[in-house]
Amino acid sequence: MPNTGVHSYPPGITSLLVPASLLRPKAGRIYRLRGITARLSNEATAIPDALDCSLSYRGKPLKPLVRGCAWTIATSHRRKTLRLTLIGTYRGGSATFQFLVRPK
């Protein structure tokens, strides 16, 4: 237990670490999320217990593929701004984060 600061048990998610390459997918291909880790309140990193995700364009959600966080990015979405919403869960606590995605 630290002598200073705030300590929570279990540690909660403060941010999600998304590889930069995931924020620039190729249009006309399958866009699948992999390699996302969570930064915890104790400054450690961990793989989230669960990750819920959605991808939308102008507020309209894109239809996900059957296996998890994956979508087919239409070529018409090239150079458009999509909104990726991720809900990470770690040991009972969850946090929501949004990212902007621009297919190339």
PDB file of N, CA and C in Angstrom:
ATOM      1  N   MET A   1       0.848  -1.172   0.000  1.00  0.00           N
ATOM      2  CA  MET A   1       0.000   0.000   0.000  1.00  0.00           C
ATOM      3  C   MET A   1       0.895   1.237   0.000  1.00  0.00           C
ATOM      4  N   PRO A   2       0.655   2.182  -0.918  1.00  0.00           N
ATOM      5  CA  PRO A   2       1.496   3.378  -0.958  1.00  0.00           C
ATOM      6  C   PRO A   2       1.193   4.323   0.200  1.00  0.00           C
ATOM      7  N   ASN A   3       2.200   5.093   0.622  1.00  0.00           N
ATOM      8  CA  ASN A   3       2.018   6.066   1.697  1.00  0.00           C
ATOM      9  C   ASN A   3       1.372   7.349   1.204  1.00  0.00           C
ATOM     10  N   THR A   4       1.523   7.645  -0.094  1.00  0.00           N
ATOM     11  CA  THR A   4       0.938   8.852  -0.661  1.00  0.00           C
ATOM     12  C   THR A   4       0.088   8.492  -1.868  1.00  0.00           C
ATOM     13  N   GLY A   5      -0.774   9.403  -2.248  1.00  0.00           N
ATOM     14  CA  GLY A   5      -1.592   9.181  -3.437  1.00  0.00           C
ATOM     15  C   GLY A   5      -2.814   8.329  -3.153  1.00  0.00           C
ATOM     16  N   VAL A   6      -3.472   7.954  -4.221  1.00  0.00           N
ATOM     17  CA  VAL A   6      -4.693   7.166  -4.122  1.00  0.00           C
ATOM     18  C   VAL A   6      -4.393   5.746  -4.551  1.00  0.00           C
ATOM     19  N   HIS A   7      -4.899   4.806  -3.809  1.00  0.00           N
ATOM     20  CA  HIS A   7      -4.704   3.401  -4.140  1.00  0.00           C
ATOM     21  C   HIS A   7      -6.067   2.739  -4.250  1.00  0.00           C
ATOM     22  N   SER A   8      -6.278   2.055  -5.337  1.00  0.00           N
ATOM     23  CA  SER A   8      -7.537   1.331  -5.497  1.00  0.00           C
ATOM     24  C   SER A   8      -7.233  -0.129  -5.759  1.00  0.00           C
ATOM     25  N   TYR A   9      -8.031  -0.987  -5.190  1.00  0.00           N
ATOM     26  CA  TYR A   9      -7.856  -2.414  -5.415  1.00  0.00           C
ATOM     27  C   TYR A   9      -9.182  -2.987  -5.832  1.00  0.00           C
ATOM     28  N   PRO A  10      -9.267  -3.713  -6.873  1.00  0.00           N
ATOM     29  CA  PRO A  10      -8.211  -3.919  -7.855  1.00  0.00           C
ATOM     30  C   PRO A  10      -7.974  -2.652  -8.664  1.00  0.00           C
ATOM     31  N   PRO A  11      -6.821  -2.545  -9.306  1.00  0.00           N
ATOM     32  CA  PRO A  11      -6.544  -1.348 -10.093  1.00  0.00           C
ATOM     33  C   PRO A  11      -7.520  -1.221 -11.254  1.00  0.00           C
ATOM     34  N   GLY A  12      -7.886   0.015 -11.569  1.00  0.00           N
ATOM     35  CA  GLY A  12      -8.822   0.268 -12.650  1.00  0.00           C
ATOM     36  C   GLY A  12      -8.104   0.692 -13.923  1.00  0.00           C
ATOM     37  N   ILE A  13      -8.818   0.683 -15.020  1.00  0.00           N
ATOM     38  CA  ILE A  13      -8.262   1.078 -16.306  1.00  0.00           C
ATOM     39  C   ILE A  13      -8.268   2.603 -16.398  1.00  0.00           C
ATOM     40  N   THR A  14      -7.089   3.197 -16.672  1.00  0.00           N
ATOM     41  CA  THR A  14      -7.016   4.641 -16.873  1.00  0.00           C
ATOM     42  C   THR A  14      -6.962   4.990 -18.358  1.00  0.00           C
ATOM     43  N   SER A  15      -6.446   4.090 -19.197  1.00  0.00           N
ATOM     44  CA  SER A  15      -6.415   4.323 -20.640  1.00  0.00           C
ATOM     45  C   SER A  15      -6.207   3.002 -21.367  1.00  0.00           C
ATOM     46  N   LEU A  16      -6.520   3.019 -22.636  1.00  0.00           N
ATOM     47  CA  LEU A  16      -6.257   1.864 -23.495  1.00  0.00           C
ATOM     48  C   LEU A  16      -5.139   2.238 -24.453  1.00  0.00           C
ATOM     49  N   LEU A  17      -4.169   1.361 -24.603  1.00  0.00           N
ATOM     50  CA  LEU A  17      -3.044   1.593 -25.498  1.00  0.00           C
ATOM     51  C   LEU A  17      -3.325   0.891 -26.819  1.00  0.00           C
ATOM     52  N   VAL A  18      -3.557   1.694 -27.854  1.00  0.00           N
ATOM     53  CA  VAL A  18      -3.901   1.184 -29.177  1.00  0.00           C
ATOM     54  C   VAL A  18      -2.721   1.425 -30.106  1.00  0.00           C
ATOM     55  N   PRO A  19      -2.202   0.390 -30.755  1.00  0.00           N
ATOM     56  CA  PRO A  19      -1.108   0.600 -31.711  1.00  0.00           C
ATOM     57  C   PRO A  19      -1.518   1.601 -32.795  1.00  0.00           C
ATOM     58  N   ALA A  20      -0.596   2.486 -33.167  1.00  0.00           N
ATOM     59  CA  ALA A  20      -0.888   3.536 -34.142  1.00  0.00           C
ATOM     60  C   ALA A  20      -1.361   2.965 -35.477  1.00  0.00           C
ATOM     61  N   SER A  21      -0.859   1.799 -35.849  1.00  0.00           N
ATOM     62  CA  SER A  21      -1.259   1.204 -37.126  1.00  0.00           C
ATOM     63  C   SER A  21      -2.747   0.851 -37.152  1.00  0.00           C
ATOM     64  N   LEU A  22      -3.352   0.623 -35.988  1.00  0.00           N
ATOM     65  CA  LEU A  22      -4.783   0.307 -35.945  1.00  0.00           C
ATOM     66  C   LEU A  22      -5.650   1.531 -36.231  1.00  0.00           C
ATOM     67  N   LEU A  23      -5.085   2.718 -36.092  1.00  0.00           N
ATOM     68  CA  LEU A  23      -5.862   3.924 -36.331  1.00  0.00           C
ATOM     69  C   LEU A  23      -5.790   4.379 -37.787  1.00  0.00           C
ATOM     70  N   ARG A  24      -5.030   3.645 -38.629  1.00  0.00           N
ATOM     71  CA  ARG A  24      -4.911   3.939 -40.064  1.00  0.00           C
ATOM     72  C   ARG A  24      -5.101   2.655 -40.877  1.00  0.00           C
ATOM     73  N   PRO A  25      -6.305   2.043 -40.836  1.00  0.00           N
ATOM     74  CA  PRO A  25      -6.527   0.810 -41.603  1.00  0.00           C
ATOM     75  C   PRO A  25      -6.616   1.092 -43.095  1.00  0.00           C
ATOM     76  N   LYS A  26      -6.583   0.046 -43.887  1.00  0.00           N
ATOM     77  CA  LYS A  26      -6.724   0.185 -45.338  1.00  0.00           C
ATOM     78  C   LYS A  26      -8.186  -0.017 -45.719  1.00  0.00           C
ATOM     79  N   ALA A  27      -8.702   0.913 -46.521  1.00  0.00           N
ATOM     80  CA  ALA A  27     -10.085   0.807 -46.991  1.00  0.00           C
ATOM     81  C   ALA A  27     -10.187  -0.357 -47.969  1.00  0.00           C
ATOM     82  N   GLY A  28     -11.334  -1.031 -47.980  1.00  0.00           N
ATOM     83  CA  GLY A  28     -11.547  -2.171 -48.854  1.00  0.00           C
ATOM     84  C   GLY A  28     -11.060  -3.476 -48.258  1.00  0.00           C
ATOM     85  N   ARG A  29     -10.602  -3.450 -47.037  1.00  0.00           N
ATOM     86  CA  ARG A  29     -10.095  -4.666 -46.370  1.00  0.00           C
ATOM     87  C   ARG A  29     -10.784  -4.853 -45.026  1.00  0.00           C
ATOM     88  N   ILE A  30     -10.490  -5.995 -44.420  1.00  0.00           N
ATOM     89  CA  ILE A  30     -11.024  -6.274 -43.088  1.00  0.00           C
ATOM     90  C   ILE A  30     -10.185  -5.529 -42.058  1.00  0.00           C
ATOM     91  N   TYR A  31     -10.860  -4.857 -41.152  1.00  0.00           N
ATOM     92  CA  TYR A  31     -10.236  -4.104 -40.073  1.00  0.00           C
ATOM     93  C   TYR A  31     -10.494  -4.865 -38.781  1.00  0.00           C
ATOM     94  N   ARG A  32      -9.440  -5.449 -38.217  1.00  0.00           N
ATOM     95  CA  ARG A  32      -9.571  -6.277 -37.015  1.00  0.00           C
ATOM     96  C   ARG A  32      -8.694  -5.690 -35.915  1.00  0.00           C
ATOM     97  N   LEU A  33      -9.250  -5.554 -34.715  1.00  0.00           N
ATOM     98  CA  LEU A  33      -8.508  -4.995 -33.589  1.00  0.00           C
ATOM     99  C   LEU A  33      -7.733  -6.092 -32.867  1.00  0.00           C
ATOM    100  N   ARG A  34      -6.437  -5.862 -32.723  1.00  0.00           N
ATOM    101  CA  ARG A  34      -5.561  -6.800 -32.003  1.00  0.00           C
ATOM    102  C   ARG A  34      -4.482  -6.007 -31.293  1.00  0.00           C
ATOM    103  N   GLY A  35      -3.947  -6.562 -30.245  1.00  0.00           N
ATOM    104  CA  GLY A  35      -2.813  -5.951 -29.563  1.00  0.00           C
ATOM    105  C   GLY A  35      -3.153  -4.768 -28.687  1.00  0.00           C
ATOM    106  N   ILE A  36      -4.383  -4.668 -28.233  1.00  0.00           N
ATOM    107  CA  ILE A  36      -4.778  -3.552 -27.370  1.00  0.00           C
ATOM    108  C   ILE A  36      -4.529  -3.936 -25.921  1.00  0.00           C
ATOM    109  N   THR A  37      -3.842  -3.073 -25.195  1.00  0.00           N
ATOM    110  CA  THR A  37      -3.560  -3.305 -23.786  1.00  0.00           C
ATOM    111  C   THR A  37      -4.146  -2.164 -22.964  1.00  0.00           C
ATOM    112  N   ALA A  38      -4.278  -2.391 -21.681  1.00  0.00           N
ATOM    113  CA  ALA A  38      -4.840  -1.393 -20.772  1.00  0.00           C
ATOM    114  C   ALA A  38      -3.756  -0.876 -19.833  1.00  0.00           C
ATOM    115  N   ARG A  39      -3.727   0.436 -19.632  1.00  0.00           N
ATOM    116  CA  ARG A  39      -2.869   1.019 -18.607  1.00  0.00           C
ATOM    117  C   ARG A  39      -3.735   1.137 -17.355  1.00  0.00           C
ATOM    118  N   LEU A  40      -3.228   0.624 -16.255  1.00  0.00           N
ATOM    119  CA  LEU A  40      -4.003   0.566 -15.020  1.00  0.00           C
ATOM    120  C   LEU A  40      -3.661   1.731 -14.097  1.00  0.00           C
ATOM    121  N   SER A  41      -4.478   1.921 -13.075  1.00  0.00           N
ATOM    122  CA  SER A  41      -4.278   3.023 -12.134  1.00  0.00           C
ATOM    123  C   SER A  41      -2.992   2.885 -11.323  1.00  0.00           C
ATOM    124  N   ASN A  42      -2.420   1.691 -11.287  1.00  0.00           N
ATOM    125  CA  ASN A  42      -1.145   1.510 -10.578  1.00  0.00           C
ATOM    126  C   ASN A  42       0.049   1.596 -11.530  1.00  0.00           C
ATOM    127  N   GLU A  43      -0.172   2.165 -12.735  1.00  0.00           N
ATOM    128  CA  GLU A  43       0.843   2.377 -13.777  1.00  0.00           C
ATOM    129  C   GLU A  43       1.311   1.098 -14.471  1.00  0.00           C
ATOM    130  N   ALA A  44       0.718  -0.026 -14.179  1.00  0.00           N
ATOM    131  CA  ALA A  44       1.059  -1.277 -14.860  1.00  0.00           C
ATOM    132  C   ALA A  44       0.224  -1.381 -16.138  1.00  0.00           C
ATOM    133  N   THR A  45       0.618  -2.284 -17.026  1.00  0.00           N
ATOM    134  CA  THR A  45      -0.182  -2.569 -18.206  1.00  0.00           C
ATOM    135  C   THR A  45      -0.664  -4.018 -18.132  1.00  0.00           C
ATOM    136  N   ALA A  46      -1.820  -4.259 -18.702  1.00  0.00           N
ATOM    137  CA  ALA A  46      -2.406  -5.597 -18.670  1.00  0.00           C
ATOM    138  C   ALA A  46      -3.313  -5.760 -19.877  1.00  0.00           C
ATOM    139  N   ILE A  47      -3.593  -6.988 -20.204  1.00  0.00           N
ATOM    140  CA  ILE A  47      -4.565  -7.293 -21.251  1.00  0.00           C
ATOM    141  C   ILE A  47      -5.953  -7.221 -20.612  1.00  0.00           C
ATOM    142  N   PRO A  48      -6.873  -6.459 -21.206  1.00  0.00           N
ATOM    143  CA  PRO A  48      -8.217  -6.369 -20.621  1.00  0.00           C
ATOM    144  C   PRO A  48      -8.896  -7.736 -20.565  1.00  0.00           C
ATOM    145  N   ASP A  49      -9.716  -7.943 -19.527  1.00  0.00           N
ATOM    146  CA  ASP A  49     -10.477  -9.190 -19.412  1.00  0.00           C
ATOM    147  C   ASP A  49     -11.476  -9.303 -20.559  1.00  0.00           C
ATOM    148  N   ALA A  50     -12.074  -8.190 -20.936  1.00  0.00           N
ATOM    149  CA  ALA A  50     -13.037  -8.157 -22.047  1.00  0.00           C
ATOM    150  C   ALA A  50     -12.891  -6.827 -22.763  1.00  0.00           C
ATOM    151  N   LEU A  51     -13.192  -6.842 -24.047  1.00  0.00           N
ATOM    152  CA  LEU A  51     -13.117  -5.626 -24.848  1.00  0.00           C
ATOM    153  C   LEU A  51     -14.332  -5.589 -25.770  1.00  0.00           C
ATOM    154  N   ASP A  52     -15.228  -4.638 -25.530  1.00  0.00           N
ATOM    155  CA  ASP A  52     -16.379  -4.426 -26.399  1.00  0.00           C
ATOM    156  C   ASP A  52     -16.045  -3.264 -27.318  1.00  0.00           C
ATOM    157  N   CYS A  53     -16.493  -3.341 -28.549  1.00  0.00           N
ATOM    158  CA  CYS A  53     -16.104  -2.304 -29.498  1.00  0.00           C
ATOM    159  C   CYS A  53     -17.222  -2.022 -30.485  1.00  0.00           C
ATOM    160  N   SER A  54     -17.191  -0.792 -31.002  1.00  0.00           N
ATOM    161  CA  SER A  54     -18.100  -0.411 -32.076  1.00  0.00           C
ATOM    162  C   SER A  54     -17.384   0.602 -32.949  1.00  0.00           C
ATOM    163  N   LEU A  55     -17.746   0.616 -34.218  1.00  0.00           N
ATOM    164  CA  LEU A  55     -17.164   1.517 -35.196  1.00  0.00           C
ATOM    165  C   LEU A  55     -18.318   2.197 -35.919  1.00  0.00           C
ATOM    166  N   SER A  56     -18.263   3.520 -36.013  1.00  0.00           N
ATOM    167  CA  SER A  56     -19.370   4.236 -36.642  1.00  0.00           C
ATOM    168  C   SER A  56     -18.854   5.325 -37.578  1.00  0.00           C
ATOM    169  N   TYR A  57     -19.708   5.679 -38.531  1.00  0.00           N
ATOM    170  CA  TYR A  57     -19.435   6.770 -39.456  1.00  0.00           C
ATOM    171  C   TYR A  57     -20.626   7.708 -39.416  1.00  0.00           C
ATOM    172  N   ARG A  58     -20.382   8.952 -39.033  1.00  0.00           N
ATOM    173  CA  ARG A  58     -21.436   9.959 -38.888  1.00  0.00           C
ATOM    174  C   ARG A  58     -22.568   9.482 -37.990  1.00  0.00           C
ATOM    175  N   GLY A  59     -22.222   8.809 -36.912  1.00  0.00           N
ATOM    176  CA  GLY A  59     -23.199   8.349 -35.935  1.00  0.00           C
ATOM    177  C   GLY A  59     -23.889   7.049 -36.278  1.00  0.00           C
ATOM    178  N   LYS A  60     -23.660   6.515 -37.476  1.00  0.00           N
ATOM    179  CA  LYS A  60     -24.294   5.263 -37.876  1.00  0.00           C
ATOM    180  C   LYS A  60     -23.289   4.126 -37.695  1.00  0.00           C
ATOM    181  N   PRO A  61     -23.622   3.132 -36.867  1.00  0.00           N
ATOM    182  CA  PRO A  61     -22.669   2.039 -36.629  1.00  0.00           C
ATOM    183  C   PRO A  61     -22.468   1.168 -37.867  1.00  0.00           C
ATOM    184  N   LEU A  62     -21.222   0.755 -38.079  1.00  0.00           N
ATOM    185  CA  LEU A  62     -20.917  -0.191 -39.146  1.00  0.00           C
ATOM    186  C   LEU A  62     -21.184  -1.596 -38.632  1.00  0.00           C
ATOM    187  N   LYS A  63     -21.631  -2.475 -39.502  1.00  0.00           N
ATOM    188  CA  LYS A  63     -21.972  -3.840 -39.104  1.00  0.00           C
ATOM    189  C   LYS A  63     -20.690  -4.635 -38.854  1.00  0.00           C
ATOM    190  N   PRO A  64     -20.534  -5.188 -37.638  1.00  0.00           N
ATOM    191  CA  PRO A  64     -19.323  -5.965 -37.342  1.00  0.00           C
ATOM    192  C   PRO A  64     -19.378  -7.352 -37.986  1.00  0.00           C
ATOM    193  N   LEU A  65     -18.205  -7.920 -38.182  1.00  0.00           N
ATOM    194  CA  LEU A  65     -18.120  -9.305 -38.647  1.00  0.00           C
ATOM    195  C   LEU A  65     -18.408 -10.230 -37.480  1.00  0.00           C
ATOM    196  N   VAL A  66     -18.561 -11.502 -37.755  1.00  0.00           N
ATOM    197  CA  VAL A  66     -19.000 -12.467 -36.751  1.00  0.00           C
ATOM    198  C   VAL A  66     -18.013 -12.614 -35.595  1.00  0.00           C
ATOM    199  N   ARG A  67     -16.724 -12.636 -35.858  1.00  0.00           N
ATOM    200  CA  ARG A  67     -15.740 -12.944 -34.817  1.00  0.00           C
ATOM    201  C   ARG A  67     -15.146 -11.702 -34.179  1.00  0.00           C
ATOM    202  N   GLY A  68     -15.824 -11.161 -33.202  1.00  0.00           N
ATOM    203  CA  GLY A  68     -15.262 -10.100 -32.384  1.00  0.00           C
ATOM    204  C   GLY A  68     -15.211  -8.727 -33.022  1.00  0.00           C
ATOM    205  N   CYS A  69     -14.169  -7.991 -32.674  1.00  0.00           N
ATOM    206  CA  CYS A  69     -14.009  -6.602 -33.093  1.00  0.00           C
ATOM    207  C   CYS A  69     -13.391  -6.538 -34.479  1.00  0.00           C
ATOM    208  N   ALA A  70     -14.216  -6.724 -35.500  1.00  0.00           N
ATOM    209  CA  ALA A  70     -13.738  -6.703 -36.885  1.00  0.00           C
ATOM    210  C   ALA A  70     -14.851  -6.194 -37.791  1.00  0.00           C
ATOM    211  N   TRP A  71     -14.457  -5.422 -38.803  1.00  0.00           N
ATOM    212  CA  TRP A  71     -15.377  -4.855 -39.752  1.00  0.00           C
ATOM    213  C   TRP A  71     -14.739  -4.885 -41.129  1.00  0.00           C
ATOM    214  N   THR A  72     -15.561  -4.842 -42.174  1.00  0.00           N
ATOM    215  CA  THR A  72     -15.052  -4.620 -43.518  1.00  0.00           C
ATOM    216  C   THR A  72     -15.193  -3.128 -43.785  1.00  0.00           C
ATOM    217  N   ILE A  73     -14.061  -2.476 -44.049  1.00  0.00           N
ATOM    218  CA  ILE A  73     -14.065  -1.042 -44.317  1.00  0.00           C
ATOM    219  C   ILE A  73     -14.323  -0.841 -45.811  1.00  0.00           C
ATOM    220  N   ALA A  74     -15.414  -0.187 -46.157  1.00  0.00           N
ATOM    221  CA  ALA A  74     -15.757   0.064 -47.553  1.00  0.00           C
ATOM    222  C   ALA A  74     -14.770   1.053 -48.161  1.00  0.00           C
ATOM    223  N   THR A  75     -14.528   0.911 -49.454  1.00  0.00           N
ATOM    224  CA  THR A  75     -13.609   1.840 -50.121  1.00  0.00           C
ATOM    225  C   THR A  75     -14.164   3.261 -50.122  1.00  0.00           C
ATOM    226  N   SER A  76     -15.465   3.410 -49.996  1.00  0.00           N
ATOM    227  CA  SER A  76     -16.066   4.750 -49.928  1.00  0.00           C
ATOM    228  C   SER A  76     -15.703   5.476 -48.629  1.00  0.00           C
ATOM    229  N   HIS A  77     -15.200   4.741 -47.637  1.00  0.00           N
ATOM    230  CA  HIS A  77     -14.791   5.361 -46.365  1.00  0.00           C
ATOM    231  C   HIS A  77     -13.330   5.807 -46.372  1.00  0.00           C
ATOM    232  N   ARG A  78     -12.662   5.655 -47.504  1.00  0.00           N
ATOM    233  CA  ARG A  78     -11.265   6.092 -47.594  1.00  0.00           C
ATOM    234  C   ARG A  78     -11.180   7.595 -47.281  1.00  0.00           C
ATOM    235  N   ARG A  79     -10.251   7.950 -46.418  1.00  0.00           N
ATOM    236  CA  ARG A  79      -9.988   9.329 -45.980  1.00  0.00           C
ATOM    237  C   ARG A  79     -11.168   9.978 -45.247  1.00  0.00           C
ATOM    238  N   LYS A  80     -12.123   9.181 -44.804  1.00  0.00           N
ATOM    239  CA  LYS A  80     -13.218   9.679 -43.975  1.00  0.00           C
ATOM    240  C   LYS A  80     -12.840   9.431 -42.509  1.00  0.00           C
ATOM    241  N   THR A  81     -13.506  10.111 -41.602  1.00  0.00           N
ATOM    242  CA  THR A  81     -13.223   9.935 -40.182  1.00  0.00           C
ATOM    243  C   THR A  81     -14.272   9.014 -39.566  1.00  0.00           C
ATOM    244  N   LEU A  82     -13.822   7.895 -39.035  1.00  0.00           N
ATOM    245  CA  LEU A  82     -14.687   6.938 -38.348  1.00  0.00           C
ATOM    246  C   LEU A  82     -14.426   7.058 -36.852  1.00  0.00           C
ATOM    247  N   ARG A  83     -15.405   6.723 -36.053  1.00  0.00           N
ATOM    248  CA  ARG A  83     -15.264   6.786 -34.597  1.00  0.00           C
ATOM    249  C   ARG A  83     -15.251   5.367 -34.035  1.00  0.00           C
ATOM    250  N   LEU A  84     -14.170   5.026 -33.366  1.00  0.00           N
ATOM    251  CA  LEU A  84     -14.008   3.726 -32.721  1.00  0.00           C
ATOM    252  C   LEU A  84     -14.254   3.895 -31.234  1.00  0.00           C
ATOM    253  N   THR A  85     -15.217   3.158 -30.695  1.00  0.00           N
ATOM    254  CA  THR A  85     -15.523   3.201 -29.269  1.00  0.00           C
ATOM    255  C   THR A  85     -15.136   1.864 -28.660  1.00  0.00           C
ATOM    256  N   LEU A  86     -14.282   1.915 -27.635  1.00  0.00           N
ATOM    257  CA  LEU A  86     -13.818   0.704 -26.951  1.00  0.00           C
ATOM    258  C   LEU A  86     -14.224   0.763 -25.489  1.00  0.00           C
ATOM    259  N   ILE A  87     -14.765  -0.334 -24.997  1.00  0.00           N
ATOM    260  CA  ILE A  87     -15.098  -0.470 -23.583  1.00  0.00           C
ATOM    261  C   ILE A  87     -14.243  -1.605 -23.044  1.00  0.00           C
ATOM    262  N   GLY A  88     -13.267  -1.256 -22.234  1.00  0.00           N
ATOM    263  CA  GLY A  88     -12.373  -2.245 -21.652  1.00  0.00           C
ATOM    264  C   GLY A  88     -12.822  -2.613 -20.253  1.00  0.00           C
ATOM    265  N   THR A  89     -12.781  -3.896 -19.938  1.00  0.00           N
ATOM    266  CA  THR A  89     -13.158  -4.392 -18.619  1.00  0.00           C
ATOM    267  C   THR A  89     -11.966  -5.113 -18.013  1.00  0.00           C
ATOM    268  N   TYR A  90     -11.668  -4.775 -16.757  1.00  0.00           N
ATOM    269  CA  TYR A  90     -10.566  -5.425 -16.057  1.00  0.00           C
ATOM    270  C   TYR A  90     -10.969  -5.633 -14.608  1.00  0.00           C
ATOM    271  N   ARG A  91     -11.060  -6.887 -14.197  1.00  0.00           N
ATOM    272  CA  ARG A  91     -11.404  -7.281 -12.829  1.00  0.00           C
ATOM    273  C   ARG A  91     -12.640  -6.578 -12.281  1.00  0.00           C
ATOM    274  N   GLY A  92     -13.684  -6.559 -13.095  1.00  0.00           N
ATOM    275  CA  GLY A  92     -14.963  -6.033 -12.644  1.00  0.00           C
ATOM    276  C   GLY A  92     -15.199  -4.562 -12.945  1.00  0.00           C
ATOM    277  N   GLY A  93     -14.151  -3.792 -13.184  1.00  0.00           N
ATOM    278  CA  GLY A  93     -14.317  -2.376 -13.514  1.00  0.00           C
ATOM    279  C   GLY A  93     -14.212  -2.175 -15.013  1.00  0.00           C
ATOM    280  N   SER A  94     -14.904  -1.162 -15.526  1.00  0.00           N
ATOM    281  CA  SER A  94     -14.837  -0.914 -16.964  1.00  0.00           C
ATOM    282  C   SER A  94     -14.644   0.571 -17.226  1.00  0.00           C
ATOM    283  N   ALA A  95     -14.137   0.871 -18.410  1.00  0.00           N
ATOM    284  CA  ALA A  95     -13.923   2.258 -18.829  1.00  0.00           C
ATOM    285  C   ALA A  95     -14.147   2.333 -20.336  1.00  0.00           C
ATOM    286  N   THR A  96     -14.673   3.472 -20.791  1.00  0.00           N
ATOM    287  CA  THR A  96     -14.978   3.688 -22.200  1.00  0.00           C
ATOM    288  C   THR A  96     -14.032   4.733 -22.779  1.00  0.00           C
ATOM    289  N   PHE A  97     -13.519   4.451 -23.982  1.00  0.00           N
ATOM    290  CA  PHE A  97     -12.612   5.364 -24.663  1.00  0.00           C
ATOM    291  C   PHE A  97     -13.006   5.446 -26.130  1.00  0.00           C
ATOM    292  N   GLN A  98     -12.791   6.620 -26.731  1.00  0.00           N
ATOM    293  CA  GLN A  98     -13.113   6.801 -28.147  1.00  0.00           C
ATOM    294  C   GLN A  98     -11.853   7.244 -28.890  1.00  0.00           C
ATOM    295  N   PHE A  99     -11.735   6.751 -30.130  1.00  0.00           N
ATOM    296  CA  PHE A  99     -10.609   7.061 -30.984  1.00  0.00           C
ATOM    297  C   PHE A  99     -11.135   7.421 -32.369  1.00  0.00           C
ATOM    298  N   LEU A 100     -10.417   8.281 -33.062  1.00  0.00           N
ATOM    299  CA  LEU A 100     -10.768   8.614 -34.445  1.00  0.00           C
ATOM    300  C   LEU A 100      -9.891   7.769 -35.368  1.00  0.00           C
ATOM    301  N   VAL A 101     -10.530   7.165 -36.368  1.00  0.00           N
ATOM    302  CA  VAL A 101      -9.865   6.264 -37.304  1.00  0.00           C
ATOM    303  C   VAL A 101     -10.038   6.849 -38.700  1.00  0.00           C
ATOM    304  N   ARG A 102      -8.932   6.941 -39.452  1.00  0.00           N
ATOM    305  CA  ARG A 102      -8.984   7.443 -40.844  1.00  0.00           C
ATOM    306  C   ARG A 102      -8.408   6.411 -41.783  1.00  0.00           C
ATOM    307  N   PRO A 103      -9.267   5.642 -42.458  1.00  0.00           N
ATOM    308  CA  PRO A 103      -8.760   4.646 -43.417  1.00  0.00           C
ATOM    309  C   PRO A 103      -7.996   5.312 -44.560  1.00  0.00           C
ATOM    310  N   LYS A 104      -6.940   4.614 -44.981  1.00  0.00           N
ATOM    311  CA  LYS A 104      -6.151   5.128 -46.116  1.00  0.00           C
ATOM    312  C   LYS A 104      -6.447   4.360 -47.366  1.00  0.00           C
TER     313      LYS A 104
END
